Amino acid sequence: DARVTQTPRDKVTEMGQEVTMRCQPILGHNTVFWYRQTMMQGLELLAYFRNRAPLDDSGMPKDRFSAEMPDATLATLKIQPSEPRDSAVYFCASGSGWETQYFGPGTRLLVL
Amino acid sequence: QKEVEQNSGPLSVPEGAIASLNCTYSDRGSQSFFWYRQYSGKSPELIMFIYSNGDKEDGRFTAQLNKASQYVSLLIRDSQPSDSATYLCAVSKAGTASKLTFGTGTRLQVTL
């Protein structure tokens, strides 16, 4: 049963600390997306990659967020330094090019 | 004006009734339309997608698209309590390499 995996599932940290979230896309999928979901803003696209190359990261605060795909089986999203307003659920999704996206279980982040 | 708009609800329907969920979008260049279901505390899961004007049926679900009116809807026939969730509408534009823009979702409650 192929699925997107994300770690950690939950993260509590203090303001100013670095946070790293990891995602393993479905094997064979060449497109990876990072989303953030909050009650107020809903689901927002932060960045996405195709064939490991970044296509669009315009939704991401550049000064503190960074997204990378070091290889085809791993995508990372880092926040440094973290702030309380970054508290949200972060989803990774992967797709195989025809727009259908499959979501991972999410990382619930709380920054105190 | 948001790119994708949905009534936040809750939309309450009795068991066995038809639930009608609506979504409007602002960009006439939008070409693909998706409906995702999200249970509380879970990740979004794809229900169905539609590209052409008209209706597309899949089991108890029917997606309807009217590009002239920039309107897409999801009908759920014979609603069940297990259909109680938030339904997210998403659209993509030509040439954006699978990038989806999501609405904030409509919460559906199916009552016994």
PDB file of C-alpha atoms in Angstrom:
ATOM      1  CA  ASP A   1       0.000   0.000   0.000  1.00  0.00           C
ATOM      2  CA  ALA A   2       1.985   2.980  -1.283  1.00  0.00           C
ATOM      3  CA  ARG A   3       1.677   6.123   0.777  1.00  0.00           C
ATOM      4  CA  VAL A   4       3.476   9.325   1.643  1.00  0.00           C
ATOM      5  CA  THR A   5       5.230   9.232   4.990  1.00  0.00           C
ATOM      6  CA  GLN A   6       6.150  12.194   7.169  1.00  0.00           C
ATOM      7  CA  THR A   7       8.246  12.566  10.287  1.00  0.00           C
ATOM      8  CA  PRO A   8       7.856  13.646  12.978  1.00  0.00           C
ATOM      9  CA  ARG A   9       4.098  13.401  13.406  1.00  0.00           C
ATOM     10  CA  ASP A  10       4.130  15.890  16.261  1.00  0.00           C
ATOM     11  CA  LYS A  11       6.699  18.482  17.243  1.00  0.00           C
ATOM     12  CA  VAL A  12       6.695  20.894  20.166  1.00  0.00           C
ATOM     13  CA  THR A  13       9.539  23.363  20.286  1.00  0.00           C
ATOM     14  CA  GLU A  14      10.457  26.718  21.685  1.00  0.00           C
ATOM     15  CA  MET A  15      10.635  29.916  19.736  1.00  0.00           C
ATOM     16  CA  GLY A  16      14.007  30.350  18.063  1.00  0.00           C
ATOM     17  CA  GLN A  17      14.739  26.660  17.662  1.00  0.00           C
ATOM     18  CA  GLU A  18      15.323  24.959  14.332  1.00  0.00           C
ATOM     19  CA  VAL A  19      12.647  22.591  13.101  1.00  0.00           C
ATOM     20  CA  THR A  20      13.195  19.993  10.394  1.00  0.00           C
ATOM     21  CA  MET A  21      10.339  18.043   8.854  1.00  0.00           C
ATOM     22  CA  ARG A  22      10.884  15.112   6.526  1.00  0.00           C
ATOM     23  CA  CYS A  23       8.804  13.543   3.818  1.00  0.00           C
ATOM     24  CA  GLN A  24       9.169  10.358   1.816  1.00  0.00           C
ATOM     25  CA  PRO A  25       7.061  10.576  -1.347  1.00  0.00           C
ATOM     26  CA  ILE A  26       5.381   7.599  -2.968  1.00  0.00           C
ATOM     27  CA  LEU A  27       7.965   5.623  -4.937  1.00  0.00           C
ATOM     28  CA  GLY A  28       7.905   6.710  -8.545  1.00  0.00           C
ATOM     29  CA  HIS A  29       6.208  10.042  -7.942  1.00  0.00           C
ATOM     30  CA  ASN A  30       8.193  12.922  -9.397  1.00  0.00           C
ATOM     31  CA  THR A  31       6.357  15.883  -7.878  1.00  0.00           C
ATOM     32  CA  VAL A  32       6.472  16.808  -4.191  1.00  0.00           C
ATOM     33  CA  PHE A  33       4.518  19.569  -2.476  1.00  0.00           C
ATOM     34  CA  TRP A  34       4.747  21.171   0.950  1.00  0.00           C
ATOM     35  CA  TYR A  35       1.580  22.711   2.420  1.00  0.00           C
ATOM     36  CA  ARG A  36       0.738  24.432   5.669  1.00  0.00           C
ATOM     37  CA  GLN A  37      -2.745  24.268   7.130  1.00  0.00           C
ATOM     38  CA  THR A  38      -4.196  26.560   9.787  1.00  0.00           C
ATOM     39  CA  MET A  39      -7.750  27.266  10.821  1.00  0.00           C
ATOM     40  CA  MET A  40      -7.495  30.849   9.665  1.00  0.00           C
ATOM     41  CA  GLN A  41      -5.730  30.425   6.321  1.00  0.00           C
ATOM     42  CA  GLY A  42      -6.691  26.925   5.305  1.00  0.00           C
ATOM     43  CA  LEU A  43      -4.320  24.918   3.148  1.00  0.00           C
ATOM     44  CA  GLU A  44      -1.492  27.014   1.708  1.00  0.00           C
ATOM     45  CA  LEU A  45       1.132  25.848  -0.750  1.00  0.00           C
ATOM     46  CA  LEU A  46       4.620  26.621   0.505  1.00  0.00           C
ATOM     47  CA  ALA A  47       6.830  25.027  -2.140  1.00  0.00           C
ATOM     48  CA  TYR A  48       6.957  22.257  -4.664  1.00  0.00           C
ATOM     49  CA  PHE A  49       9.467  20.233  -6.628  1.00  0.00           C
ATOM     50  CA  ARG A  50       9.424  18.302  -9.858  1.00  0.00           C
ATOM     51  CA  ASN A  51      12.151  15.753 -10.478  1.00  0.00           C
ATOM     52  CA  ARG A  52      13.850  17.166  -7.345  1.00  0.00           C
ATOM     53  CA  ALA A  53      14.116  20.662  -8.837  1.00  0.00           C
ATOM     54  CA  PRO A  54      12.303  23.474  -7.021  1.00  0.00           C
ATOM     55  CA  LEU A  55       9.530  24.908  -9.209  1.00  0.00           C
ATOM     56  CA  ASP A  56       7.869  27.396  -6.931  1.00  0.00           C
ATOM     57  CA  ASP A  57       8.584  28.474  -3.383  1.00  0.00           C
ATOM     58  CA  SER A  58       6.756  31.783  -3.515  1.00  0.00           C
ATOM     59  CA  GLY A  59       4.455  30.742  -0.684  1.00  0.00           C
ATOM     60  CA  MET A  60       7.316  30.316   1.734  1.00  0.00           C
ATOM     61  CA  PRO A  61       8.811  33.006   4.027  1.00  0.00           C
ATOM     62  CA  LYS A  62      12.308  33.017   2.557  1.00  0.00           C
ATOM     63  CA  ASP A  63      14.062  34.433   5.570  1.00  0.00           C
ATOM     64  CA  ARG A  64      13.288  31.477   7.827  1.00  0.00           C
ATOM     65  CA  PHE A  65      11.978  28.614   5.688  1.00  0.00           C
ATOM     66  CA  SER A  66      13.904  26.389   3.334  1.00  0.00           C
ATOM     67  CA  ALA A  67      12.870  23.339   1.356  1.00  0.00           C
ATOM     68  CA  GLU A  68      15.133  20.811  -0.301  1.00  0.00           C
ATOM     69  CA  MET A  69      15.035  17.444  -2.004  1.00  0.00           C
ATOM     70  CA  PRO A  70      18.432  15.841  -1.461  1.00  0.00           C
ATOM     71  CA  ASP A  71      17.294  12.712  -3.309  1.00  0.00           C
ATOM     72  CA  ALA A  72      14.180  11.277  -4.917  1.00  0.00           C
ATOM     73  CA  THR A  73      13.065   9.576  -1.709  1.00  0.00           C
ATOM     74  CA  LEU A  74      13.444  12.490   0.700  1.00  0.00           C
ATOM     75  CA  ALA A  75      12.102  16.015   0.911  1.00  0.00           C
ATOM     76  CA  THR A  76      12.839  18.317   3.837  1.00  0.00           C
ATOM     77  CA  LEU A  77      11.298  21.515   5.144  1.00  0.00           C
ATOM     78  CA  LYS A  78      13.285  23.535   7.662  1.00  0.00           C
ATOM     79  CA  ILE A  79      12.303  26.483   9.784  1.00  0.00           C
ATOM     80  CA  GLN A  80      15.081  28.470  11.415  1.00  0.00           C
ATOM     81  CA  PRO A  81      14.412  30.268  13.677  1.00  0.00           C
ATOM     82  CA  SER A  82      10.891  29.081  14.462  1.00  0.00           C
ATOM     83  CA  GLU A  83       8.218  31.480  15.705  1.00  0.00           C
ATOM     84  CA  PRO A  84       4.852  30.906  17.409  1.00  0.00           C
ATOM     85  CA  ARG A  85       3.045  31.973  14.218  1.00  0.00           C
ATOM     86  CA  ASP A  86       4.588  28.947  12.476  1.00  0.00           C
ATOM     87  CA  SER A  87       2.379  26.660  14.568  1.00  0.00           C
ATOM     88  CA  ALA A  88       0.307  24.685  12.091  1.00  0.00           C
ATOM     89  CA  VAL A  89      -0.030  21.292  10.457  1.00  0.00           C
ATOM     90  CA  TYR A  90       2.484  20.800   7.653  1.00  0.00           C
ATOM     91  CA  PHE A  91       1.538  18.369   4.916  1.00  0.00           C
ATOM     92  CA  CYS A  92       3.675  16.832   2.254  1.00  0.00           C
ATOM     93  CA  ALA A  93       1.990  15.521  -0.891  1.00  0.00           C
ATOM     94  CA  SER A  94       3.346  13.707  -3.908  1.00  0.00           C
ATOM     95  CA  GLY A  95       2.100  13.161  -7.426  1.00  0.00           C
ATOM     96  CA  SER A  96       3.104  11.556 -10.685  1.00  0.00           C
ATOM     97  CA  GLY A  97       2.573  14.502 -12.971  1.00  0.00           C
ATOM     98  CA  TRP A  98      -1.116  14.467 -13.813  1.00  0.00           C
ATOM     99  CA  GLU A  99      -2.070  16.784 -10.970  1.00  0.00           C
ATOM    100  CA  THR A 100      -3.516  14.170  -8.623  1.00  0.00           C
ATOM    101  CA  GLN A 101      -1.803  14.647  -5.286  1.00  0.00           C
ATOM    102  CA  TYR A 102      -1.608  12.196  -2.421  1.00  0.00           C
ATOM    103  CA  PHE A 103      -1.123  13.641   1.026  1.00  0.00           C
ATOM    104  CA  GLY A 104       0.967  12.384   3.899  1.00  0.00           C
ATOM    105  CA  PRO A 105      -0.376  12.285   7.470  1.00  0.00           C
ATOM    106  CA  GLY A 106       1.110  15.670   8.339  1.00  0.00           C
ATOM    107  CA  THR A 107       3.412  17.068  11.003  1.00  0.00           C
ATOM    108  CA  ARG A 108       1.643  18.973  13.750  1.00  0.00           C
ATOM    109  CA  LEU A 109       3.994  21.767  14.866  1.00  0.00           C
ATOM    110  CA  LEU A 110       3.577  23.813  18.015  1.00  0.00           C
ATOM    111  CA  VAL A 111       6.058  26.609  18.668  1.00  0.00           C
ATOM    112  CA  LEU A 112       5.901  27.970  22.195  1.00  0.00           C
TER     113      LEU A 112
ATOM    114  CA  GLN B   1     -11.346  38.136  -3.754  1.00  0.00           C
ATOM    115  CA  LYS B   2      -9.987  34.702  -2.967  1.00  0.00           C
ATOM    116  CA  GLU B   3      -9.015  32.505  -5.883  1.00  0.00           C
ATOM    117  CA  VAL B   4     -11.192  29.654  -4.653  1.00  0.00           C
ATOM    118  CA  GLU B   5     -14.202  30.308  -2.459  1.00  0.00           C
ATOM    119  CA  GLN B   6     -16.320  27.945  -0.461  1.00  0.00           C
ATOM    120  CA  ASN B   7     -18.967  28.436   2.177  1.00  0.00           C
ATOM    121  CA  SER B   8     -17.396  27.318   5.450  1.00  0.00           C
ATOM    122  CA  GLY B   9     -20.624  25.784   6.740  1.00  0.00           C
ATOM    123  CA  PRO B  10     -21.455  23.737   8.605  1.00  0.00           C
ATOM    124  CA  LEU B  11     -23.829  22.267   6.089  1.00  0.00           C
ATOM    125  CA  SER B  12     -26.184  19.959   7.926  1.00  0.00           C
ATOM    126  CA  VAL B  13     -28.140  17.297   6.045  1.00  0.00           C
ATOM    127  CA  PRO B  14     -30.128  14.324   7.319  1.00  0.00           C
ATOM    128  CA  GLU B  15     -28.947  10.801   6.631  1.00  0.00           C
ATOM    129  CA  GLY B  16     -30.074   9.610   3.219  1.00  0.00           C
ATOM    130  CA  ALA B  17     -30.450  13.105   1.773  1.00  0.00           C
ATOM    131  CA  ILE B  18     -28.410  14.730  -0.998  1.00  0.00           C
ATOM    132  CA  ALA B  19     -25.622  17.030   0.146  1.00  0.00           C
ATOM    133  CA  SER B  20     -24.675  19.786  -2.272  1.00  0.00           C
ATOM    134  CA  LEU B  21     -21.296  21.466  -1.846  1.00  0.00           C
ATOM    135  CA  ASN B  22     -20.376  24.478  -3.909  1.00  0.00           C
ATOM    136  CA  CYS B  23     -17.184  26.192  -4.998  1.00  0.00           C
ATOM    137  CA  THR B  24     -16.447  29.236  -7.134  1.00  0.00           C
ATOM    138  CA  TYR B  25     -13.122  30.239  -8.619  1.00  0.00           C
ATOM    139  CA  SER B  26     -11.848  33.526  -9.955  1.00  0.00           C
ATOM    140  CA  ASP B  27      -9.288  32.586 -12.621  1.00  0.00           C
ATOM    141  CA  ARG B  28     -10.809  31.754 -16.004  1.00  0.00           C
ATOM    142  CA  GLY B  29      -7.541  30.033 -16.874  1.00  0.00           C
ATOM    143  CA  SER B  30      -8.288  27.287 -14.376  1.00  0.00           C
ATOM    144  CA  GLN B  31      -8.454  23.971 -16.137  1.00  0.00           C
ATOM    145  CA  SER B  32      -8.695  21.151 -13.586  1.00  0.00           C
ATOM    146  CA  PHE B  33     -10.897  20.870 -10.542  1.00  0.00           C
ATOM    147  CA  PHE B  34     -10.587  18.571  -7.581  1.00  0.00           C
ATOM    148  CA  TRP B  35     -12.607  17.628  -4.532  1.00  0.00           C
ATOM    149  CA  TYR B  36     -10.798  16.424  -1.418  1.00  0.00           C
ATOM    150  CA  ARG B  37     -12.339  15.133   1.786  1.00  0.00           C
ATOM    151  CA  GLN B  38     -10.637  15.786   5.114  1.00  0.00           C
ATOM    152  CA  TYR B  39     -11.717  14.161   8.341  1.00  0.00           C
ATOM    153  CA  SER B  40     -10.891  15.998  11.538  1.00  0.00           C
ATOM    154  CA  GLY B  41      -7.227  15.515  12.426  1.00  0.00           C
ATOM    155  CA  LYS B  42      -6.494  13.663   9.197  1.00  0.00           C
ATOM    156  CA  SER B  43      -4.972  14.553   5.852  1.00  0.00           C
ATOM    157  CA  PRO B  44      -6.938  15.457   2.723  1.00  0.00           C
ATOM    158  CA  GLU B  45      -7.853  12.553   0.454  1.00  0.00           C
ATOM    159  CA  LEU B  46      -8.894  12.874  -3.152  1.00  0.00           C
ATOM    160  CA  ILE B  47     -12.529  12.064  -3.920  1.00  0.00           C
ATOM    161  CA  MET B  48     -12.677  12.980  -7.583  1.00  0.00           C
ATOM    162  CA  PHE B  49     -11.598  15.420 -10.249  1.00  0.00           C
ATOM    163  CA  ILE B  50     -13.228  16.942 -13.298  1.00  0.00           C
ATOM    164  CA  TYR B  51     -11.854  18.734 -16.353  1.00  0.00           C
ATOM    165  CA  SER B  52     -14.782  19.144 -18.710  1.00  0.00           C
ATOM    166  CA  ASN B  53     -18.048  21.010 -18.412  1.00  0.00           C
ATOM    167  CA  GLY B  54     -20.916  18.869 -17.266  1.00  0.00           C
ATOM    168  CA  ASP B  55     -21.300  16.094 -14.742  1.00  0.00           C
ATOM    169  CA  LYS B  56     -18.979  13.305 -13.689  1.00  0.00           C
ATOM    170  CA  GLU B  57     -20.307  10.523 -11.512  1.00  0.00           C
ATOM    171  CA  ASP B  58     -18.421   8.121  -9.251  1.00  0.00           C
ATOM    172  CA  GLY B  59     -20.590   6.003  -7.003  1.00  0.00           C
ATOM    173  CA  ARG B  60     -22.557   8.272  -4.680  1.00  0.00           C
ATOM    174  CA  PHE B  61     -20.524  11.309  -5.733  1.00  0.00           C
ATOM    175  CA  THR B  62     -21.188  13.601  -8.680  1.00  0.00           C
ATOM    176  CA  ALA B  63     -18.976  16.525  -9.617  1.00  0.00           C
ATOM    177  CA  GLN B  64     -20.486  19.284 -11.736  1.00  0.00           C
ATOM    178  CA  LEU B  65     -18.499  21.886 -13.621  1.00  0.00           C
ATOM    179  CA  ASN B  66     -19.689  25.059 -15.301  1.00  0.00           C
ATOM    180  CA  LYS B  67     -16.717  26.996 -16.640  1.00  0.00           C
ATOM    181  CA  ALA B  68     -18.824  29.846 -17.964  1.00  0.00           C
ATOM    182  CA  SER B  69     -20.108  30.519 -14.457  1.00  0.00           C
ATOM    183  CA  GLN B  70     -16.767  29.559 -12.854  1.00  0.00           C
ATOM    184  CA  TYR B  71     -18.580  27.165 -10.602  1.00  0.00           C
ATOM    185  CA  VAL B  72     -17.913  23.610  -9.506  1.00  0.00           C
ATOM    186  CA  SER B  73     -20.019  21.529  -7.166  1.00  0.00           C
ATOM    187  CA  LEU B  74     -20.024  18.158  -5.476  1.00  0.00           C
ATOM    188  CA  LEU B  75     -23.218  16.219  -4.856  1.00  0.00           C
ATOM    189  CA  ILE B  76     -23.283  13.385  -2.375  1.00  0.00           C
ATOM    190  CA  ARG B  77     -26.304  11.124  -2.729  1.00  0.00           C
ATOM    191  CA  ASP B  78     -27.664   9.009   0.105  1.00  0.00           C
ATOM    192  CA  SER B  79     -25.511  10.885   2.618  1.00  0.00           C
ATOM    193  CA  GLN B  80     -24.128   8.785   5.456  1.00  0.00           C
ATOM    194  CA  PRO B  81     -22.805   9.852   8.869  1.00  0.00           C
ATOM    195  CA  SER B  82     -19.383   8.703   7.644  1.00  0.00           C
ATOM    196  CA  ASP B  83     -19.534  11.483   5.036  1.00  0.00           C
ATOM    197  CA  SER B  84     -19.296  14.050   7.834  1.00  0.00           C
ATOM    198  CA  ALA B  85     -16.025  15.831   7.102  1.00  0.00           C
ATOM    199  CA  THR B  86     -14.624  18.996   5.566  1.00  0.00           C
ATOM    200  CA  TYR B  87     -14.690  19.063   1.774  1.00  0.00           C
ATOM    201  CA  LEU B  88     -11.953  21.019   0.024  1.00  0.00           C
ATOM    202  CA  CYS B  89     -12.250  22.320  -3.508  1.00  0.00           C
ATOM    203  CA  ALA B  90      -8.985  22.781  -5.430  1.00  0.00           C
ATOM    204  CA  VAL B  91      -8.181  24.162  -8.864  1.00  0.00           C
ATOM    205  CA  SER B  92      -5.164  24.181 -11.110  1.00  0.00           C
ATOM    206  CA  LYS B  93      -4.237  26.320 -14.067  1.00  0.00           C
ATOM    207  CA  ALA B  94      -2.662  25.373 -17.348  1.00  0.00           C
ATOM    208  CA  GLY B  95       1.102  25.575 -17.323  1.00  0.00           C
ATOM    209  CA  THR B  96       1.533  25.567 -13.564  1.00  0.00           C
ATOM    210  CA  ALA B  97       2.933  22.052 -13.321  1.00  0.00           C
ATOM    211  CA  SER B  98       0.281  20.537 -11.063  1.00  0.00           C
ATOM    212  CA  LYS B  99       0.074  23.452  -8.645  1.00  0.00           C
ATOM    213  CA  LEU B 100      -3.258  23.412  -6.812  1.00  0.00           C
ATOM    214  CA  THR B 101      -5.011  26.288  -5.086  1.00  0.00           C
ATOM    215  CA  PHE B 102      -7.361  25.160  -2.338  1.00  0.00           C
ATOM    216  CA  GLY B 103     -10.481  26.702  -0.913  1.00  0.00           C
ATOM    217  CA  THR B 104     -10.878  26.824   2.840  1.00  0.00           C
ATOM    218  CA  GLY B 105     -13.397  23.997   2.795  1.00  0.00           C
ATOM    219  CA  THR B 106     -17.023  23.341   3.703  1.00  0.00           C
ATOM    220  CA  ARG B 107     -17.786  21.342   6.807  1.00  0.00           C
ATOM    221  CA  LEU B 108     -20.529  18.786   6.226  1.00  0.00           C
ATOM    222  CA  GLN B 109     -22.519  17.237   9.042  1.00  0.00           C
ATOM    223  CA  VAL B 110     -24.780  14.298   8.272  1.00  0.00           C
ATOM    224  CA  THR B 111     -27.289  13.834  11.048  1.00  0.00           C
ATOM    225  CA  LEU B 112     -29.081  10.647  12.061  1.00  0.00           C
TER     226      LEU B 112
END
